Coordinates of C-alpha atoms and ligand atoms in Angstrom, one line a residue:
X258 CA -22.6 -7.6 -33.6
X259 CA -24.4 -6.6 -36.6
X260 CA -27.1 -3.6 -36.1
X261 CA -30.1 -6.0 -36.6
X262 CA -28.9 -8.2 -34.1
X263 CA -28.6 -5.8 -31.4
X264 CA -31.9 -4.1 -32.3
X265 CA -33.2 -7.8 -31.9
X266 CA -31.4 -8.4 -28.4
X267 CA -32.2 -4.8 -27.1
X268 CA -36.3 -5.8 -28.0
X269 CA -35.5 -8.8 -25.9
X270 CA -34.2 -7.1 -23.1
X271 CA -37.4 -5.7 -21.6
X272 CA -38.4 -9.5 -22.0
X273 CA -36.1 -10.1 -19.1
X274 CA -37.8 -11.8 -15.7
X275 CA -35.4 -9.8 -12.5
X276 CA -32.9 -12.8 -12.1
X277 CA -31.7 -12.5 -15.5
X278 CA -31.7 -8.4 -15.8
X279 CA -29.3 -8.6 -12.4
X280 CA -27.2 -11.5 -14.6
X281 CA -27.1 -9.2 -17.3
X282 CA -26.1 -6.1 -15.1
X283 CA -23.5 -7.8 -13.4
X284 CA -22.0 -9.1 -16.9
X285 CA -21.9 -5.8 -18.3
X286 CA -20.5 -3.6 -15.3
X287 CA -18.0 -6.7 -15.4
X288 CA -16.7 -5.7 -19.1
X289 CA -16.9 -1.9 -17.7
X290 CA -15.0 -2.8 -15.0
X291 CA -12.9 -4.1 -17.5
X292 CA -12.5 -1.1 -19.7
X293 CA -11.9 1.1 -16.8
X294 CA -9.0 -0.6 -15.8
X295 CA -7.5 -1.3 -19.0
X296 CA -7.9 2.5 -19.3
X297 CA -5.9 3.5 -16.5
X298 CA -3.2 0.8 -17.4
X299 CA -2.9 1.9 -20.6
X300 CA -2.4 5.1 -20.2
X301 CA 1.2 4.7 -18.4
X302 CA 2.0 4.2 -21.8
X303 CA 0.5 6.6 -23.4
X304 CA 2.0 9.1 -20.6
X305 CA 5.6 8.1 -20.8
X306 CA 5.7 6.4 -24.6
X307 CA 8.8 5.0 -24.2
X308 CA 10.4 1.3 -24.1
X309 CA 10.9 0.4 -20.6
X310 CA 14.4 -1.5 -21.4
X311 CA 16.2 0.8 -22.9
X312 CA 14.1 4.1 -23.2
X313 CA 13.6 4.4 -27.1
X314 CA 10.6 6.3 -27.7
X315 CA 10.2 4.4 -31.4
X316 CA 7.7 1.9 -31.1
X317 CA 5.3 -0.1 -33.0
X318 CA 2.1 -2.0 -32.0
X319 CA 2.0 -5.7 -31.9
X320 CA -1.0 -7.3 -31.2
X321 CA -3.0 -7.2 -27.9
X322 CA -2.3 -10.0 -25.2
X323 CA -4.7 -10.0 -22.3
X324 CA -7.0 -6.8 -23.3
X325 CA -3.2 -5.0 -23.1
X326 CA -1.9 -3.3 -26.2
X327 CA 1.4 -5.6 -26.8
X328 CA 4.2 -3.3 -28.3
X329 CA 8.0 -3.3 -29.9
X330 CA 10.8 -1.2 -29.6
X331 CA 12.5 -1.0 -32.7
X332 CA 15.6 -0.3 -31.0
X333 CA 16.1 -3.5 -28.8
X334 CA 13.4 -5.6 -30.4
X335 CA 11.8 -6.6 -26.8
X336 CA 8.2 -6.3 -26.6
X337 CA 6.0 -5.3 -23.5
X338 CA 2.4 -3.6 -22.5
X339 CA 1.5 -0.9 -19.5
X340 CA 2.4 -3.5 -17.0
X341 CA 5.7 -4.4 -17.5
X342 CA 8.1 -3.7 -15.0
X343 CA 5.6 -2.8 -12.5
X344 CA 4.7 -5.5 -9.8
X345 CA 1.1 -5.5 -11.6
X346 CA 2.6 -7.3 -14.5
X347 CA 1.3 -11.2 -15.3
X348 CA -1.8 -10.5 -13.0
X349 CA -4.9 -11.9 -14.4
X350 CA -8.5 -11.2 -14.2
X351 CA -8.2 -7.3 -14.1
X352 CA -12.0 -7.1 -14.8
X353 CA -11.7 -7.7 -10.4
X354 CA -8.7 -5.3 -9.9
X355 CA -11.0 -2.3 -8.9
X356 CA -13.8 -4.6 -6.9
X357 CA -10.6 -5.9 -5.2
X358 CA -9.3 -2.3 -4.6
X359 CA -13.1 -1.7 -2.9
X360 CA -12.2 -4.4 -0.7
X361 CA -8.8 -2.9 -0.1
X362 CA -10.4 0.5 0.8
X363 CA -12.7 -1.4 2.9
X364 CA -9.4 -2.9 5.2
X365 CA -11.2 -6.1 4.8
X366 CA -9.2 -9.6 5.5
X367 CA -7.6 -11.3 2.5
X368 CA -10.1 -14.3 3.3
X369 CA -13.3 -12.0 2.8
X370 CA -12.0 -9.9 0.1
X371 CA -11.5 -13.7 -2.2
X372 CA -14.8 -14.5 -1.0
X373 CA -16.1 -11.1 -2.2
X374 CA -14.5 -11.2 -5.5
X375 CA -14.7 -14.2 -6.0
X376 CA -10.9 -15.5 -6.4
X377 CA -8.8 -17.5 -4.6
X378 CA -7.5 -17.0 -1.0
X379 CA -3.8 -17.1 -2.6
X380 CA -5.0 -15.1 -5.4
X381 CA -6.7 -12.8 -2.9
X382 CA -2.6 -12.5 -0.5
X383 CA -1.0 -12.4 -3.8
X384 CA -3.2 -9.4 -5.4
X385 CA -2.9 -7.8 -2.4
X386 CA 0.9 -7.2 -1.7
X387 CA 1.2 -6.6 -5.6
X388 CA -1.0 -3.6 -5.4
X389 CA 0.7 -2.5 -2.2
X390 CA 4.2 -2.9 -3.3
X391 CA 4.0 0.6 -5.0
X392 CA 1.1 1.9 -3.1
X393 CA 3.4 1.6 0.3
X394 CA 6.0 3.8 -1.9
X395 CA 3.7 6.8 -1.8
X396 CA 5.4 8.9 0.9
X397 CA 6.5 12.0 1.0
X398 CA 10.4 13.3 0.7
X399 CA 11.1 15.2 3.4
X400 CA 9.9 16.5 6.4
X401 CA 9.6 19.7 7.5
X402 CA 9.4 22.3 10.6
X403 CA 8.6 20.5 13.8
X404 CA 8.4 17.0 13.9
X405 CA 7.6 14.0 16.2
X406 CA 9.5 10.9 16.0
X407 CA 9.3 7.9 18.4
X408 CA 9.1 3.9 18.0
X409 CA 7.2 1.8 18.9
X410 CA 6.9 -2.3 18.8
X411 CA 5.1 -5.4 17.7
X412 CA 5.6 -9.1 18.6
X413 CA 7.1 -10.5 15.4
X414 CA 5.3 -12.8 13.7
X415 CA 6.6 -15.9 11.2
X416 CA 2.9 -16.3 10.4
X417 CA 2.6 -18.1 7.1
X418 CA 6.2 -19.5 7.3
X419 CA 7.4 -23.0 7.5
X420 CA 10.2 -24.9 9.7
X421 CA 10.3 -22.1 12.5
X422 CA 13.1 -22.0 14.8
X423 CA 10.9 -21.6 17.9
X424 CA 7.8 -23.2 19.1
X425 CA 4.5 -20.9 17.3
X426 CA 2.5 -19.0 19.4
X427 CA -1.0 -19.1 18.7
X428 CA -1.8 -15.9 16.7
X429 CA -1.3 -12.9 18.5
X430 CA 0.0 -14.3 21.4
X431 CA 2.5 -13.2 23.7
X432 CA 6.3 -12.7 23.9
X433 CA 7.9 -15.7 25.4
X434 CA 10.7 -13.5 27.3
X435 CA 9.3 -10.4 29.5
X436 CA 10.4 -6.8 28.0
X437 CA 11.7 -5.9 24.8
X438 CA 13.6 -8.4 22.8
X439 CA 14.7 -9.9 19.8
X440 CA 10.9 -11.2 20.1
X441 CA 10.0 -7.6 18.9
X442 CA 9.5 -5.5 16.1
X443 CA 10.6 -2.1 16.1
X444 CA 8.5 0.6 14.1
X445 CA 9.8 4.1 13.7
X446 CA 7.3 6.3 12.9
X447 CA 7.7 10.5 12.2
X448 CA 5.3 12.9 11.5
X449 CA 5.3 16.8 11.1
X450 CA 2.6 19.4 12.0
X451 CA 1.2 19.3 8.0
X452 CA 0.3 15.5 8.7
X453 CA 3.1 14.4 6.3
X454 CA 4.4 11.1 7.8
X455 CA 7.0 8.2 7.3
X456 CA 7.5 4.9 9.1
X457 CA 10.7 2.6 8.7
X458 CA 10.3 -1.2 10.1
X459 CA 13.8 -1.1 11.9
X460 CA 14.5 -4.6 12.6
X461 CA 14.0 -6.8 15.8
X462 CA 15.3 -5.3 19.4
X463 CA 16.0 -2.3 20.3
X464 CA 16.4 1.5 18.1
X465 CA 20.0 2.4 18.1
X466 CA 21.9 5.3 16.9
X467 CA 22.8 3.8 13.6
X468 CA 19.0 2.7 12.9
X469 CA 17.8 5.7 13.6
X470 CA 20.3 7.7 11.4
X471 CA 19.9 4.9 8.8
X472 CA 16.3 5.7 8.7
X473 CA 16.0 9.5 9.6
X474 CA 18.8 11.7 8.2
X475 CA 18.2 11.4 4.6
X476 CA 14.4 12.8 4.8
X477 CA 14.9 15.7 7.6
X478 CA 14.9 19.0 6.2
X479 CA 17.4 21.0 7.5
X480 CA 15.1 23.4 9.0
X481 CA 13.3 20.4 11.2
X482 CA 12.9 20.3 14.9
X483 CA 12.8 16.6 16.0
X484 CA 10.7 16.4 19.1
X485 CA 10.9 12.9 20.9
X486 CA 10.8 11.4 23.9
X487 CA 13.7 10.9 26.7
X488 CA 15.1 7.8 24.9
X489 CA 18.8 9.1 24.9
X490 CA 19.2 7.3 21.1
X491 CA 17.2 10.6 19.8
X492 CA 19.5 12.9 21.6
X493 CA 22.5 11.2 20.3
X494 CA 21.2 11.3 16.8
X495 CA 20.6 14.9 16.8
X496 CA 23.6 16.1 18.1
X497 CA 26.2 13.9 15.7
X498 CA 23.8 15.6 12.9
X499 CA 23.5 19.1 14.6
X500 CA 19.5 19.0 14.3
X501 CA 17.6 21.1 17.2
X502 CA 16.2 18.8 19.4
X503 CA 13.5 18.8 22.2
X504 CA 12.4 16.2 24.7
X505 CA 9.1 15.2 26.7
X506 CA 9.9 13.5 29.3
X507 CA 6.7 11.4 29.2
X508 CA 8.4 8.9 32.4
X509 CA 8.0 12.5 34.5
X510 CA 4.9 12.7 33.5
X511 CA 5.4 15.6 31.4
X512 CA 3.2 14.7 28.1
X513 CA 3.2 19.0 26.5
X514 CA 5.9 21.1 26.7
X515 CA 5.0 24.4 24.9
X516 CA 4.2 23.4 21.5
X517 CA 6.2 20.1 21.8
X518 CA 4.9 17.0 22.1
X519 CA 5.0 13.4 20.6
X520 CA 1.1 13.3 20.6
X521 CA 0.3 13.3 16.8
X522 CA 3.1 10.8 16.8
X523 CA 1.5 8.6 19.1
X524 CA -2.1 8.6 18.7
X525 CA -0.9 7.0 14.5
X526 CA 0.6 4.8 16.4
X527 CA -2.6 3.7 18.4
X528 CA -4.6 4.0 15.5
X529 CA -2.4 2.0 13.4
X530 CA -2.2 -1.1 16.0
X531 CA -6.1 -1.0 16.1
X532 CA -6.4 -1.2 12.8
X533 CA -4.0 -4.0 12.4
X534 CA -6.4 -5.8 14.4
X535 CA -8.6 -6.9 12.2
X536 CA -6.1 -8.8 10.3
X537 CA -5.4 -11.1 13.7
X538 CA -1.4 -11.1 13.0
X539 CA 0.5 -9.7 10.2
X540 CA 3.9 -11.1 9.0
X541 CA 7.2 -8.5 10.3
X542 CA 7.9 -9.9 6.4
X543 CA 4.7 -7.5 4.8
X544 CA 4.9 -5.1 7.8
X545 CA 5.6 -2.3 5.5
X546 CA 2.8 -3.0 3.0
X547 CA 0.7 -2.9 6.2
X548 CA 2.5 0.5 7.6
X549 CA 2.1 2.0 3.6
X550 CA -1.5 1.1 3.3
X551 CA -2.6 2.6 6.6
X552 CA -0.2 5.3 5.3
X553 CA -2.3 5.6 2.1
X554 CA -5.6 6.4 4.2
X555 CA -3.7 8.6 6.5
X556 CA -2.5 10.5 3.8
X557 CA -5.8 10.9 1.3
X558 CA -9.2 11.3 2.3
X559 CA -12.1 9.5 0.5
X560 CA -9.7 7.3 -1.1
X561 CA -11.2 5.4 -4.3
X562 CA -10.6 1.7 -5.8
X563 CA -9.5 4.3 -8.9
X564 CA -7.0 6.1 -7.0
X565 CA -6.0 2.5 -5.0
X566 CA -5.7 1.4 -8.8
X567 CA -3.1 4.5 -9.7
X568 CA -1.3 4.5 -6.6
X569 CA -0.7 0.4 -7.0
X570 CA 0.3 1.7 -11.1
X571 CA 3.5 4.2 -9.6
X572 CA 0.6 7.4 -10.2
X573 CA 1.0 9.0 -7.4
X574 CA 0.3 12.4 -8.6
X575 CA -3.7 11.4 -8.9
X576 CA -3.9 11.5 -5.3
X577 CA -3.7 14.9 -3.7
X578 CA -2.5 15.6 0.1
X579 CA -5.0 16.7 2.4
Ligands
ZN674 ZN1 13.8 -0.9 -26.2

């Protein structure tokens, strides 16, 4: 725009009735919006400067596609921008992403976030498991010192899927055979005393010795001291991989024992089931988006759509344990 025009529209602006100044507003904190995102994604590139195929740091700029500066590697000719390679790549409308991360940092339902925004309810499920995919991957390594494991269950749920091979239950529902079955889902979940936690979705039935190894043995520190309940799996486990072990035997009654317990363990449990609530069923398919999201405010306090929007981007190191 040329000076004289803008001097013109910014004479006109004061002209404005209040239904057109909120019009305006929203247009321009739209192409902010806009800017701040394309910011953020940009600067994966700027970070790493490398081609994402085959690593060659010689590149050239070609063109922008979508607001994103396109590039080529001279090495293998490909081209790509920020988002390639990540699960954010092909996503449209990013002057949303960070309004849609609000709604994300809200917990709200996909059907009230697209009604929010202002997308689609597809649009709404699809931007929402692409932004947990790597948000969910923000965990730590290992644990450390003592630590509380113990599982825990949820009905599984087809919800969403066609051609079931049982009659549906209405959402929620109940299990169709009494006790644990194949009907459940089993969620391990582990946490030390600094808070730093990890949950596996183990599979239908039953934890068993090889599940539990599966899961636990690569992220114990060697200096842990597993703390469970009197589920004979956990004692198994710990003496094939020589890790100290103490049990609560919560069936006696006994819920402390010095400074073992599986409370901490426990009470993320609880609070993870209530707030899956709000969601009225969740498919055992995006379970672990659900577990890594609930992770993600367990994790960082005053989350922001900005950190949301790193997290989903493989940033992890903008968000700082608490
Ligand atoms: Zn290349």
């Amino acid at each position: 725009m040329k000076n004289a025009e803008f001097m013109q529209l910014m004479a006109e602006v004061t002209q404005l009735n209040h239904h057109q100044r909120n019009q305006m507003i929203a247009v321009l904190n739209q192409h902010n919006d806009t800017a701040k995102a394309i910011e953020m994604i940009e600067s994966r590139v700027d970070a790493k400067n490398t081609c994402p195929r085959c690593g060659c740091a010689n590149l050239y700029r070609h063109g922008l596609v979508s607001g994103l500066q396109r590039y080529r590697c001279k090495q293998c000719h490909k081209t790509f921008n920020a988002l390639t390679g990540t699960p954010l790549t092909r996503l449209r409308h990013k002057s949303k992403w960070l309004t849609y991360l609000e709604e994300m940092n809200q917990s709200r339902t996909v059907r009230k976030s697209a009604a929010n925004v202002g997308v689609h309810r597809n649009t709404s499920f699809r931007w929402r498991h692409r932004f947990l995919t790597w948000i969910s991957q923000d965990c730590p390594d290992k644990l450390h010192g003592i630590t509380e494991a113990d599982e825990t269950y949820l009905l599984e749920s087809n919800k969403g899927k066609r051609n079931m091979d049982r009659k549906p239950r209405k959402r929620g529902g109940t299990a169709n055979k009494p006790g644990l079955s194949g009907e459940q889902v089993c969620i391990l979940v582990a946490r030390d005393r600094a808070g730093q936690t990890l949950d596996f979705v183990v599979g239908t039935g039953s934890l068993n010795k090889m599940r539990l190894t599966t899961a636990l043995k690569p992220v114990l520190d060697i200096d842990v001291l597993l703390v469970s309940d009197a589920n004979p799996t956990y004692m198994a486990f710990c003496e094939t991989e020589g890790i100290s072990h103490e049990v609560v035997n919560i069936s006696q009654h006994q819920r402390v024992k010095g400074a073992y317990h599986v409370q901490n363990v426990n009470a993320y449990h609880s609070r993870f089931k209530m707030w899956l609530e709000r969601f009225h069923g969740v498919a055992t398919k995006y379970l672990s988006n659900y577990l890594g999201w609930r992770r993600a405010f367990e994790q960082h306090r005053n989350l922001t759509p900005k950190m949301l929007l790193n997290a989903a981007l493989g940033n992890f190191q903008y968000l700082t344990v608490t």
